[in-house]
Short mmCIF file of C-alpha atoms in Angstrom, two decimals:
data_model
loop_
_atom_site.label_atom_id
_atom_site.label_comp_id
_atom_site.label_asym_id
_atom_site.label_seq_id
_atom_site.Cartn_x
_atom_site.Cartn_y
_atom_site.Cartn_z
CA MET A 1 0.01 -0.05 -0.03
CA SER A 2 1.24 3.50 -0.76
CA VAL A 3 0.10 7.02 -0.76
CA ASN A 4 0.15 8.91 -3.97
CA ASN A 5 0.72 12.56 -4.71
CA GLY A 6 -2.91 13.32 -4.11
CA GLY A 7 -2.90 11.87 -0.63
CA MET A 8 -5.25 8.97 -1.74
CA GLN A 9 -4.58 5.59 -0.21
CA THR A 10 -4.19 2.99 -2.94
CA SER A 11 -3.42 -0.68 -3.22
CA GLN A 12 -1.01 -2.13 -5.67
CA ASP A 13 0.15 -5.52 -4.30
CA THR A 14 -2.64 -7.84 -5.19
CA ALA A 15 -4.33 -8.91 -8.45
CA PRO A 16 -8.21 -8.81 -8.62
CA ASN A 17 -8.53 -12.37 -7.26
CA GLY A 18 -6.53 -11.45 -4.16
CA THR A 19 -3.43 -13.42 -5.03
CA ALA A 20 -0.08 -11.68 -5.47
CA ARG A 21 1.38 -11.83 -8.87
CA ALA A 22 4.72 -10.44 -10.05
CA SER A 23 3.17 -9.01 -13.16
CA TRP A 24 1.25 -6.56 -11.02
CA GLU A 25 4.46 -5.09 -9.52
CA ARG A 26 5.14 -1.94 -11.38
CA THR A 27 7.81 0.75 -11.44
CA ASN A 28 7.14 3.93 -9.61
CA THR A 29 6.26 5.53 -12.87
CA MET A 30 3.64 2.89 -13.62
CA SER A 31 2.00 2.66 -10.14
CA ASN A 32 2.09 6.47 -9.67
CA PRO A 33 1.48 7.89 -13.25
CA SER A 34 2.58 11.48 -13.60
CA THR A 35 3.34 14.04 -16.12
CA PRO A 36 6.39 12.60 -18.05
CA THR A 37 9.55 14.48 -18.66
CA LYS A 38 8.89 14.55 -22.39
CA HIS A 39 5.70 16.17 -23.58
CA LEU A 40 2.95 13.78 -24.50
CA LYS A 41 0.71 14.59 -27.42
CA SER A 42 -3.03 14.68 -26.83
CA PRO A 43 -5.02 12.38 -29.02
CA LYS A 44 -7.45 13.84 -31.52
CA PRO A 45 -10.91 13.89 -29.92
CA GLN A 46 -12.48 11.70 -32.53
CA ASN A 47 -9.93 8.96 -31.82
CA ALA A 48 -9.93 9.11 -27.96
CA ILE A 49 -12.24 7.97 -25.26
CA THR A 50 -13.07 11.36 -23.82
CA ILE A 51 -13.86 11.72 -20.12
CA ALA A 52 -15.29 15.05 -19.23
CA VAL A 53 -15.00 15.90 -15.51
CA SER A 54 -16.06 19.05 -13.70
CA SER A 55 -13.60 20.79 -11.49
CA ARG A 56 -15.80 20.16 -8.49
CA VAL A 57 -15.52 16.39 -8.87
CA LEU A 58 -11.82 16.15 -9.77
CA PHE A 59 -10.83 18.52 -6.95
CA ASN A 60 -12.19 19.48 -3.51
CA MET A 61 -13.51 23.04 -3.83
CA ASP A 62 -15.90 22.95 -0.77
CA LYS A 63 -14.50 26.10 0.80
CA GLU A 64 -14.58 28.09 -2.37
CA GLN A 65 -18.12 27.10 -3.05
CA GLN A 66 -19.13 28.25 0.45
CA ILE A 67 -17.53 31.70 -0.42
CA TYR A 68 -19.43 31.85 -3.59
CA GLU A 69 -22.79 30.95 -1.92
CA GLN A 70 -22.36 33.20 0.98
CA LYS A 71 -20.53 36.19 -0.44
CA GLY A 72 -21.16 36.15 -4.19
CA MET A 73 -19.16 36.03 -7.24
CA GLU A 74 -16.78 38.96 -6.90
CA ASP A 75 -15.52 37.68 -3.49
CA TYR A 76 -15.23 34.18 -4.90
CA LEU A 77 -13.06 35.32 -7.81
CA LYS A 78 -10.94 37.49 -5.56
CA TYR A 79 -10.38 34.55 -3.20
CA GLN A 80 -9.40 32.28 -6.07
CA ILE A 81 -6.87 34.73 -7.44
CA GLU A 82 -5.39 35.45 -3.96
CA HIS A 83 -4.86 31.69 -3.50
CA GLU A 84 -4.03 30.57 -7.07
CA THR A 85 -0.73 29.21 -5.96
CA GLU A 86 -2.38 26.86 -3.44
CA PRO A 87 -3.43 23.57 -5.09
CA PHE A 88 -6.84 22.05 -4.52
CA GLY A 89 -7.08 18.77 -2.84
CA PRO A 90 -8.32 15.62 -4.56
CA GLY A 91 -12.03 15.16 -5.21
CA PRO A 92 -14.00 11.91 -5.70
CA ALA A 93 -13.05 11.57 -9.35
CA PHE A 94 -9.34 11.94 -8.63
CA PRO A 95 -8.42 8.29 -8.19
CA PHE A 96 -10.50 7.45 -11.28
CA VAL A 97 -8.58 9.93 -13.40
CA LYS A 98 -5.22 8.69 -12.06
CA ALA A 99 -6.25 5.13 -13.06
CA LEU A 100 -7.07 6.34 -16.55
CA GLU A 101 -3.57 7.75 -16.80
CA ALA A 102 -2.11 4.40 -15.66
CA VAL A 103 -3.94 2.65 -18.45
CA ASN A 104 -2.75 5.23 -20.97
CA THR A 105 0.85 4.43 -19.86
CA ARG A 106 0.43 0.81 -20.72
CA LEU A 107 -1.29 1.60 -23.90
CA ARG A 108 1.48 3.91 -25.09
CA GLU A 109 4.11 1.13 -24.35
CA LEU A 110 2.26 -1.40 -26.46
CA TYR A 111 0.99 0.93 -29.26
CA PRO A 112 3.28 3.99 -29.39
CA GLU A 113 1.60 5.48 -32.41
CA SER A 114 -2.05 4.83 -31.41
CA GLU A 115 -4.40 7.59 -30.41
CA GLU A 116 -6.91 5.23 -28.90
CA LEU A 117 -6.40 6.50 -25.44
CA PHE A 118 -8.33 8.13 -22.59
CA ASP A 119 -8.45 11.89 -22.98
CA VAL A 120 -9.62 13.85 -19.79
CA VAL A 121 -11.23 17.20 -20.47
CA LEU A 122 -11.83 19.58 -17.57
CA MET A 123 -15.37 20.95 -17.91
CA THR A 124 -16.24 23.79 -15.69
CA ASN A 125 -18.61 26.84 -15.66
CA ASN A 126 -15.78 28.70 -13.71
CA HIS A 127 -14.50 32.08 -14.90
CA ALA A 128 -11.23 32.03 -16.73
CA HIS A 129 -9.59 33.87 -13.76
CA VAL A 130 -9.86 30.54 -11.85
CA GLY A 131 -7.91 28.87 -14.74
CA LEU A 132 -4.59 29.64 -13.32
CA ARG A 133 -5.27 27.91 -9.99
CA LEU A 134 -6.66 24.82 -11.84
CA ILE A 135 -3.56 24.63 -14.03
CA ASN A 136 -1.36 24.93 -11.01
CA THR A 137 -3.29 22.27 -9.32
CA ILE A 138 -3.08 19.91 -12.16
CA ASN A 139 0.71 20.45 -12.36
CA HIS A 140 1.07 19.85 -8.61
CA HIS A 141 -0.77 16.56 -8.82
CA ARG A 142 1.14 15.75 -12.08
CA LEU A 143 -1.96 15.07 -14.01
CA PHE A 144 -1.97 15.02 -17.82
CA ILE A 145 -4.91 17.32 -18.62
CA GLU A 146 -4.43 19.61 -21.61
CA ARG A 147 -7.99 20.32 -22.60
CA PHE A 148 -10.07 22.88 -20.56
CA CYS A 149 -13.45 24.30 -21.08
CA MET A 150 -14.16 27.27 -18.83
CA THR A 151 -17.61 28.82 -19.55
CA GLY A 152 -17.69 31.77 -17.17
CA GLY A 153 -21.04 30.85 -15.59
CA ASN A 154 -22.67 29.38 -18.58
CA SER A 155 -23.52 25.67 -18.75
CA PRO A 156 -20.79 23.58 -20.43
CA ILE A 157 -23.34 21.04 -21.73
CA GLY A 158 -23.34 22.37 -25.25
CA TYR A 159 -19.58 21.69 -25.56
CA LEU A 160 -19.86 18.00 -24.67
CA LYS A 161 -20.67 16.81 -28.15
CA ALA A 162 -17.97 19.04 -29.63
CA TYR A 163 -15.44 17.17 -27.46
CA HIS A 164 -16.88 13.79 -28.52
CA THR A 165 -17.50 13.02 -24.82
CA ASN A 166 -18.00 9.43 -23.94
CA LEU A 167 -18.61 10.06 -20.21
CA TYR A 168 -19.37 13.25 -18.20
CA LEU A 169 -18.99 13.44 -14.41
CA SER A 170 -20.35 16.38 -12.57
CA ALA A 171 -21.38 17.49 -9.05
CA ASP A 172 -24.49 19.09 -10.53
CA PRO A 173 -27.44 16.78 -11.02
CA MET A 174 -29.21 19.17 -13.25
CA LYS A 175 -26.30 19.37 -15.67
CA VAL A 176 -25.97 15.54 -15.57
CA ARG A 177 -29.74 15.23 -16.53
CA GLU A 178 -29.13 17.73 -19.35
CA ALA A 179 -26.29 15.63 -20.63
CA LEU A 180 -28.29 12.36 -20.57
CA GLU A 181 -31.05 14.04 -22.56
CA GLU A 182 -28.45 14.76 -25.16
CA GLY A 183 -27.59 11.11 -25.25
CA ILE A 184 -24.24 11.46 -23.44
CA ALA A 185 -23.41 9.08 -20.71
CA ALA A 186 -23.28 11.04 -17.51
CA ALA A 187 -23.40 10.59 -13.70
CA THR A 188 -23.46 12.81 -10.52
CA MET A 189 -20.64 12.44 -8.07
CA PHE A 190 -20.77 13.26 -4.38
CA ASN A 191 -18.38 14.08 -1.52
CA PRO A 192 -16.17 11.05 -1.05
CA PRO A 193 -17.03 8.76 2.00
CA GLU A 194 -14.98 9.53 5.07
CA LYS A 195 -13.66 5.96 5.12
CA ARG A 196 -12.67 5.53 1.56
CA THR A 197 -11.87 1.99 0.27
CA GLU A 198 -8.30 1.61 -1.06
CA VAL A 199 -8.17 1.37 -4.88
CA SER A 200 -5.62 -0.01 -7.23
CA GLU A 201 -3.05 2.24 -8.80
CA THR A 202 -2.33 -0.18 -11.71
CA GLN A 203 -5.79 -1.34 -12.74
CA LEU A 204 -8.81 0.66 -13.54
CA ARG A 205 -11.99 -1.00 -12.07
CA VAL A 206 -15.45 0.16 -13.04
CA ALA A 207 -18.65 -1.39 -11.79
CA PHE A 208 -22.04 -0.95 -13.40
CA ASP A 209 -25.62 -1.60 -12.28
CA GLY A 210 -27.62 -3.31 -14.97
CA ASP A 211 -31.22 -2.01 -15.42
CA ALA A 212 -31.44 1.76 -16.27
CA VAL A 213 -27.69 1.98 -16.47
CA LEU A 214 -26.26 -0.52 -18.94
CA PHE A 215 -29.72 -1.66 -20.04
CA SER A 216 -33.04 0.31 -20.44
CA ASP A 217 -35.46 0.63 -17.63
CA GLU A 218 -37.96 -1.73 -19.27
CA SER A 219 -37.81 -4.49 -16.70
CA GLU A 220 -37.58 -2.02 -13.76
CA ARG A 221 -40.87 -0.45 -14.98
CA ILE A 222 -42.56 -3.92 -14.76
CA PHE A 223 -41.16 -4.34 -11.26
CA LYS A 224 -42.28 -0.80 -10.13
CA ALA A 225 -45.75 -1.15 -11.54
CA HIS A 226 -46.59 -4.76 -10.92
CA GLY A 227 -44.23 -6.24 -8.20
CA LEU A 228 -41.59 -8.93 -8.04
CA ASP A 229 -43.58 -11.86 -9.08
CA LYS A 230 -44.77 -10.19 -12.34
CA PHE A 231 -41.21 -8.96 -12.94
CA PHE A 232 -39.95 -12.69 -12.80
CA GLU A 233 -42.81 -13.71 -15.09
CA HIS A 234 -41.96 -11.07 -17.53
CA GLU A 235 -38.20 -11.90 -17.61
CA LYS A 236 -38.99 -15.57 -18.03
CA ALA A 237 -41.26 -14.94 -20.97
CA HIS A 238 -38.75 -12.50 -22.59
CA GLU A 239 -35.49 -14.27 -21.76
CA ASN A 240 -34.69 -14.52 -25.52
CA THR A 241 -35.74 -10.93 -26.22
CA LEU A 242 -32.81 -8.51 -25.94
CA LEU A 243 -33.04 -5.55 -23.66
CA ASP A 244 -32.58 -2.09 -25.21
CA HIS A 245 -29.47 -0.14 -24.27
CA GLY A 246 -29.16 2.13 -21.23
CA PRO A 247 -27.22 5.35 -20.93
CA LEU A 248 -23.83 3.88 -19.97
CA LYS A 249 -23.77 0.94 -22.51
CA GLY A 250 -21.54 3.00 -24.86
CA PHE A 251 -19.00 3.67 -22.01
CA LEU A 252 -18.76 -0.11 -21.28
CA GLU A 253 -18.26 -0.54 -24.98
CA SER A 254 -15.36 1.91 -25.03
CA LEU A 255 -13.73 0.11 -22.13
CA GLY A 256 -14.21 -3.25 -23.90
CA LYS A 257 -12.57 -1.81 -26.98
CA LEU A 258 -9.41 -0.91 -25.08
CA GLN A 259 -9.45 -4.23 -23.13
CA LYS A 260 -9.20 -6.01 -26.54
CA LYS A 261 -6.08 -4.13 -27.46
CA PHE A 262 -4.43 -5.76 -24.42
CA TYR A 263 -5.84 -9.18 -25.15
CA ALA A 264 -4.39 -8.81 -28.78
CA LYS A 265 -0.93 -8.55 -27.08
CA GLY A 266 -1.41 -11.66 -24.91
CA GLN A 267 -2.21 -9.66 -21.84
CA ARG A 268 -5.83 -10.73 -20.87
CA MET A 269 -4.62 -11.87 -17.46
CA ASP A 270 -2.65 -8.72 -16.89
CA CYS A 271 -5.10 -6.26 -18.37
CA PRO A 272 -5.09 -2.88 -16.61
CA ILE A 273 -8.90 -2.49 -17.16
CA ARG A 274 -11.48 -4.69 -15.25
CA THR A 275 -15.34 -4.29 -15.46
CA TYR A 276 -18.06 -5.57 -13.18
CA LEU A 277 -21.83 -5.97 -13.47
CA VAL A 278 -23.37 -5.70 -9.96
CA THR A 279 -27.10 -6.13 -10.18
CA ALA A 280 -30.01 -6.76 -7.84
CA ARG A 281 -31.32 -9.29 -10.44
CA SER A 282 -31.36 -12.93 -9.47
CA ALA A 283 -29.14 -15.23 -11.58
CA ALA A 284 -31.42 -18.07 -12.23
CA SER A 285 -34.73 -16.14 -12.62
CA SER A 286 -33.69 -13.07 -14.37
CA GLY A 287 -30.02 -13.24 -15.17
CA THR A 288 -30.26 -14.95 -18.46
CA ARG A 289 -31.70 -12.04 -20.28
CA ALA A 290 -29.03 -9.62 -18.98
CA LEU A 291 -26.08 -11.89 -20.06
CA LYS A 292 -27.69 -12.61 -23.49
CA THR A 293 -28.07 -9.05 -24.07
CA LEU A 294 -24.43 -8.28 -23.31
CA ARG A 295 -23.35 -11.12 -25.50
CA SER A 296 -25.48 -9.89 -28.41
CA TRP A 297 -23.68 -6.46 -28.18
CA GLY A 298 -20.38 -8.20 -28.37
CA LEU A 299 -19.71 -7.14 -24.78
CA ASP A 300 -19.20 -8.73 -21.45
CA THR A 301 -17.96 -7.75 -18.05
CA ASP A 302 -15.03 -9.53 -16.38
CA GLU A 303 -17.23 -10.26 -13.40
CA ALA A 304 -21.00 -10.46 -13.05
CA LEU A 305 -22.63 -10.47 -9.47
CA PHE A 306 -26.22 -11.20 -9.33
CA LEU A 307 -27.31 -10.28 -5.76
CA ALA A 308 -30.98 -11.22 -5.75
CA GLY A 309 -31.84 -8.06 -3.85
CA ALA A 310 -28.95 -8.19 -1.36
CA PRO A 311 -27.19 -4.99 -0.49
CA LYS A 312 -24.48 -4.02 -3.07
CA GLY A 313 -22.23 -2.22 -0.60
CA PRO A 314 -20.45 -5.27 0.84
CA MET A 315 -19.67 -6.74 -2.60
CA LEU A 316 -18.46 -3.40 -3.81
CA GLU A 317 -16.20 -3.19 -0.74
CA LYS A 318 -14.59 -6.33 -1.99
CA ILE A 319 -14.30 -5.21 -5.60
CA ARG A 320 -12.83 -1.83 -4.76
CA PRO A 321 -13.81 -0.06 -8.00
CA HIS A 322 -12.71 3.46 -8.75
CA ILE A 323 -16.29 4.18 -9.55
CA PHE A 324 -19.63 2.45 -9.39
CA PHE A 325 -22.66 3.53 -11.42
CA ASP A 326 -26.32 3.07 -10.21
CA ASP A 327 -29.58 4.69 -11.06
CA GLN A 328 -30.98 4.46 -7.50
CA MET A 329 -29.70 6.75 -4.72
CA PHE A 330 -30.17 4.17 -1.93
CA HIS A 331 -27.69 1.85 -3.77
CA VAL A 332 -25.33 4.79 -4.16
CA GLU A 333 -25.57 5.83 -0.51
CA GLY A 334 -25.26 2.21 0.59
CA ALA A 335 -22.08 1.86 -1.34
CA ALA A 336 -20.67 5.11 -0.05
CA GLU A 337 -21.33 4.11 3.48
CA LEU A 338 -18.88 1.26 3.03
CA GLY A 339 -16.30 3.36 1.38
CA THR A 340 -16.98 3.02 -2.45
CA VAL A 341 -17.09 6.11 -4.63
CA ALA A 342 -20.40 5.71 -6.38
CA ALA A 343 -22.09 7.93 -9.02
CA HIS A 344 -25.74 8.42 -9.59
CA VAL A 345 -27.20 7.96 -13.04
CA PRO A 346 -30.56 9.91 -13.02
CA TYR A 347 -32.26 7.87 -15.71
CA GLY A 348 -35.38 5.77 -15.94
CA VAL A 349 -38.45 5.07 -14.01
CA ALA A 350 -36.71 5.23 -10.62
CA GLN A 351 -36.41 9.02 -11.21
CA LYS A 352 -40.19 9.51 -11.73
CA ARG A 353 -41.24 11.54 -8.73
CA PRO A 354 -43.78 14.31 -8.21
CA GLN A 355 -42.38 17.56 -9.35
CA LYS A 356 -42.15 18.95 -5.76
CA LYS A 357 -40.38 15.88 -4.41
CA LEU A 358 -38.09 15.75 -7.34
CA ALA A 359 -37.10 19.42 -6.79
CA GLU A 360 -36.39 18.55 -3.15
CA GLU A 361 -34.17 15.70 -4.18
CA ASN A 362 -32.25 17.83 -6.74
CA ALA A 363 -31.64 20.38 -3.96
CA LYS A 364 -30.48 17.62 -1.62
CA ASP A 365 -28.28 16.21 -4.34
CA SER A 366 -26.75 19.58 -5.08
CA SER A 367 -25.92 20.23 -1.40
CA ALA A 368 -24.36 16.75 -1.10
CA ALA A 369 -22.46 17.03 -4.26
CA THR A 370 -18.82 17.78 -4.16
CA LYS A 371 -17.64 21.34 -5.07
#
């Protein structure tokens, strides 16, 4: 176990199955990816897997947000300029971004000329005056982030398609909903749990819920409207009917595409990307349809956990993903209670609430979201 530049506890001494392997021992450069001595060229957006992150999830900006809310924009900008040499601390997306860079390091070793890499874009509605502090923070943490979008108070949503965004992570639930409406994979991130689970420095681990995340919410609608027995009947009757895609299917597809590049070099067992399906579905009664759907898409996950309604938190605590995506807040909160960084995908029937209640939840989400 070691502590990286961002102060995040990480684990690098075990493979996913818990057994030590020599192949997982990396040099300091590999286990702690940083800005290299020679300048790396950013891939063209159309060739890259673009991850757009807001400054409030990449870094901890709680204090600055309080100044903005209590004293207004001018005092906020003044404070940022006066403290622009002081780097922000890591936010909930920080370990995820570091893991993306570790994957890129491996890809560049195997495919020096390829532009099929992760490309992180900092998306923020901050004023350009804050840009210097953000740049100083990125250099302090030795991150490779060359693309910024600072919109000076306007929503950055319109720029996501221009950047060919494959995933957008934000602290603002309204912006995330806007992105999903534009067909862009997106999720809301929150303040990291106090007791955060250690994560790997050498292997990116991403866990997905099934319904309303990888798949459509068709089956969840049956469950919500008619109960569990009707849900099981529906799944049995339609086990050979493929589910439609959900909002994060494309992101899993992008991860699978990069995994195959490692497989092609004989590195399936040493792949620095590992994916997980963590679903409340039961394996025997409703798992067949989910697995057949993934197979039909030419996709799979390295591990599939069918929990039959059991809590997801304990399983996620063992997986130690850098991020877990779920459409229901009680699963997100349950994961966070046990130390997993979880992101909410506000999509599907689970989000259908009376307008007043939905507004209250948005307000609660916003106050809980990282700054």
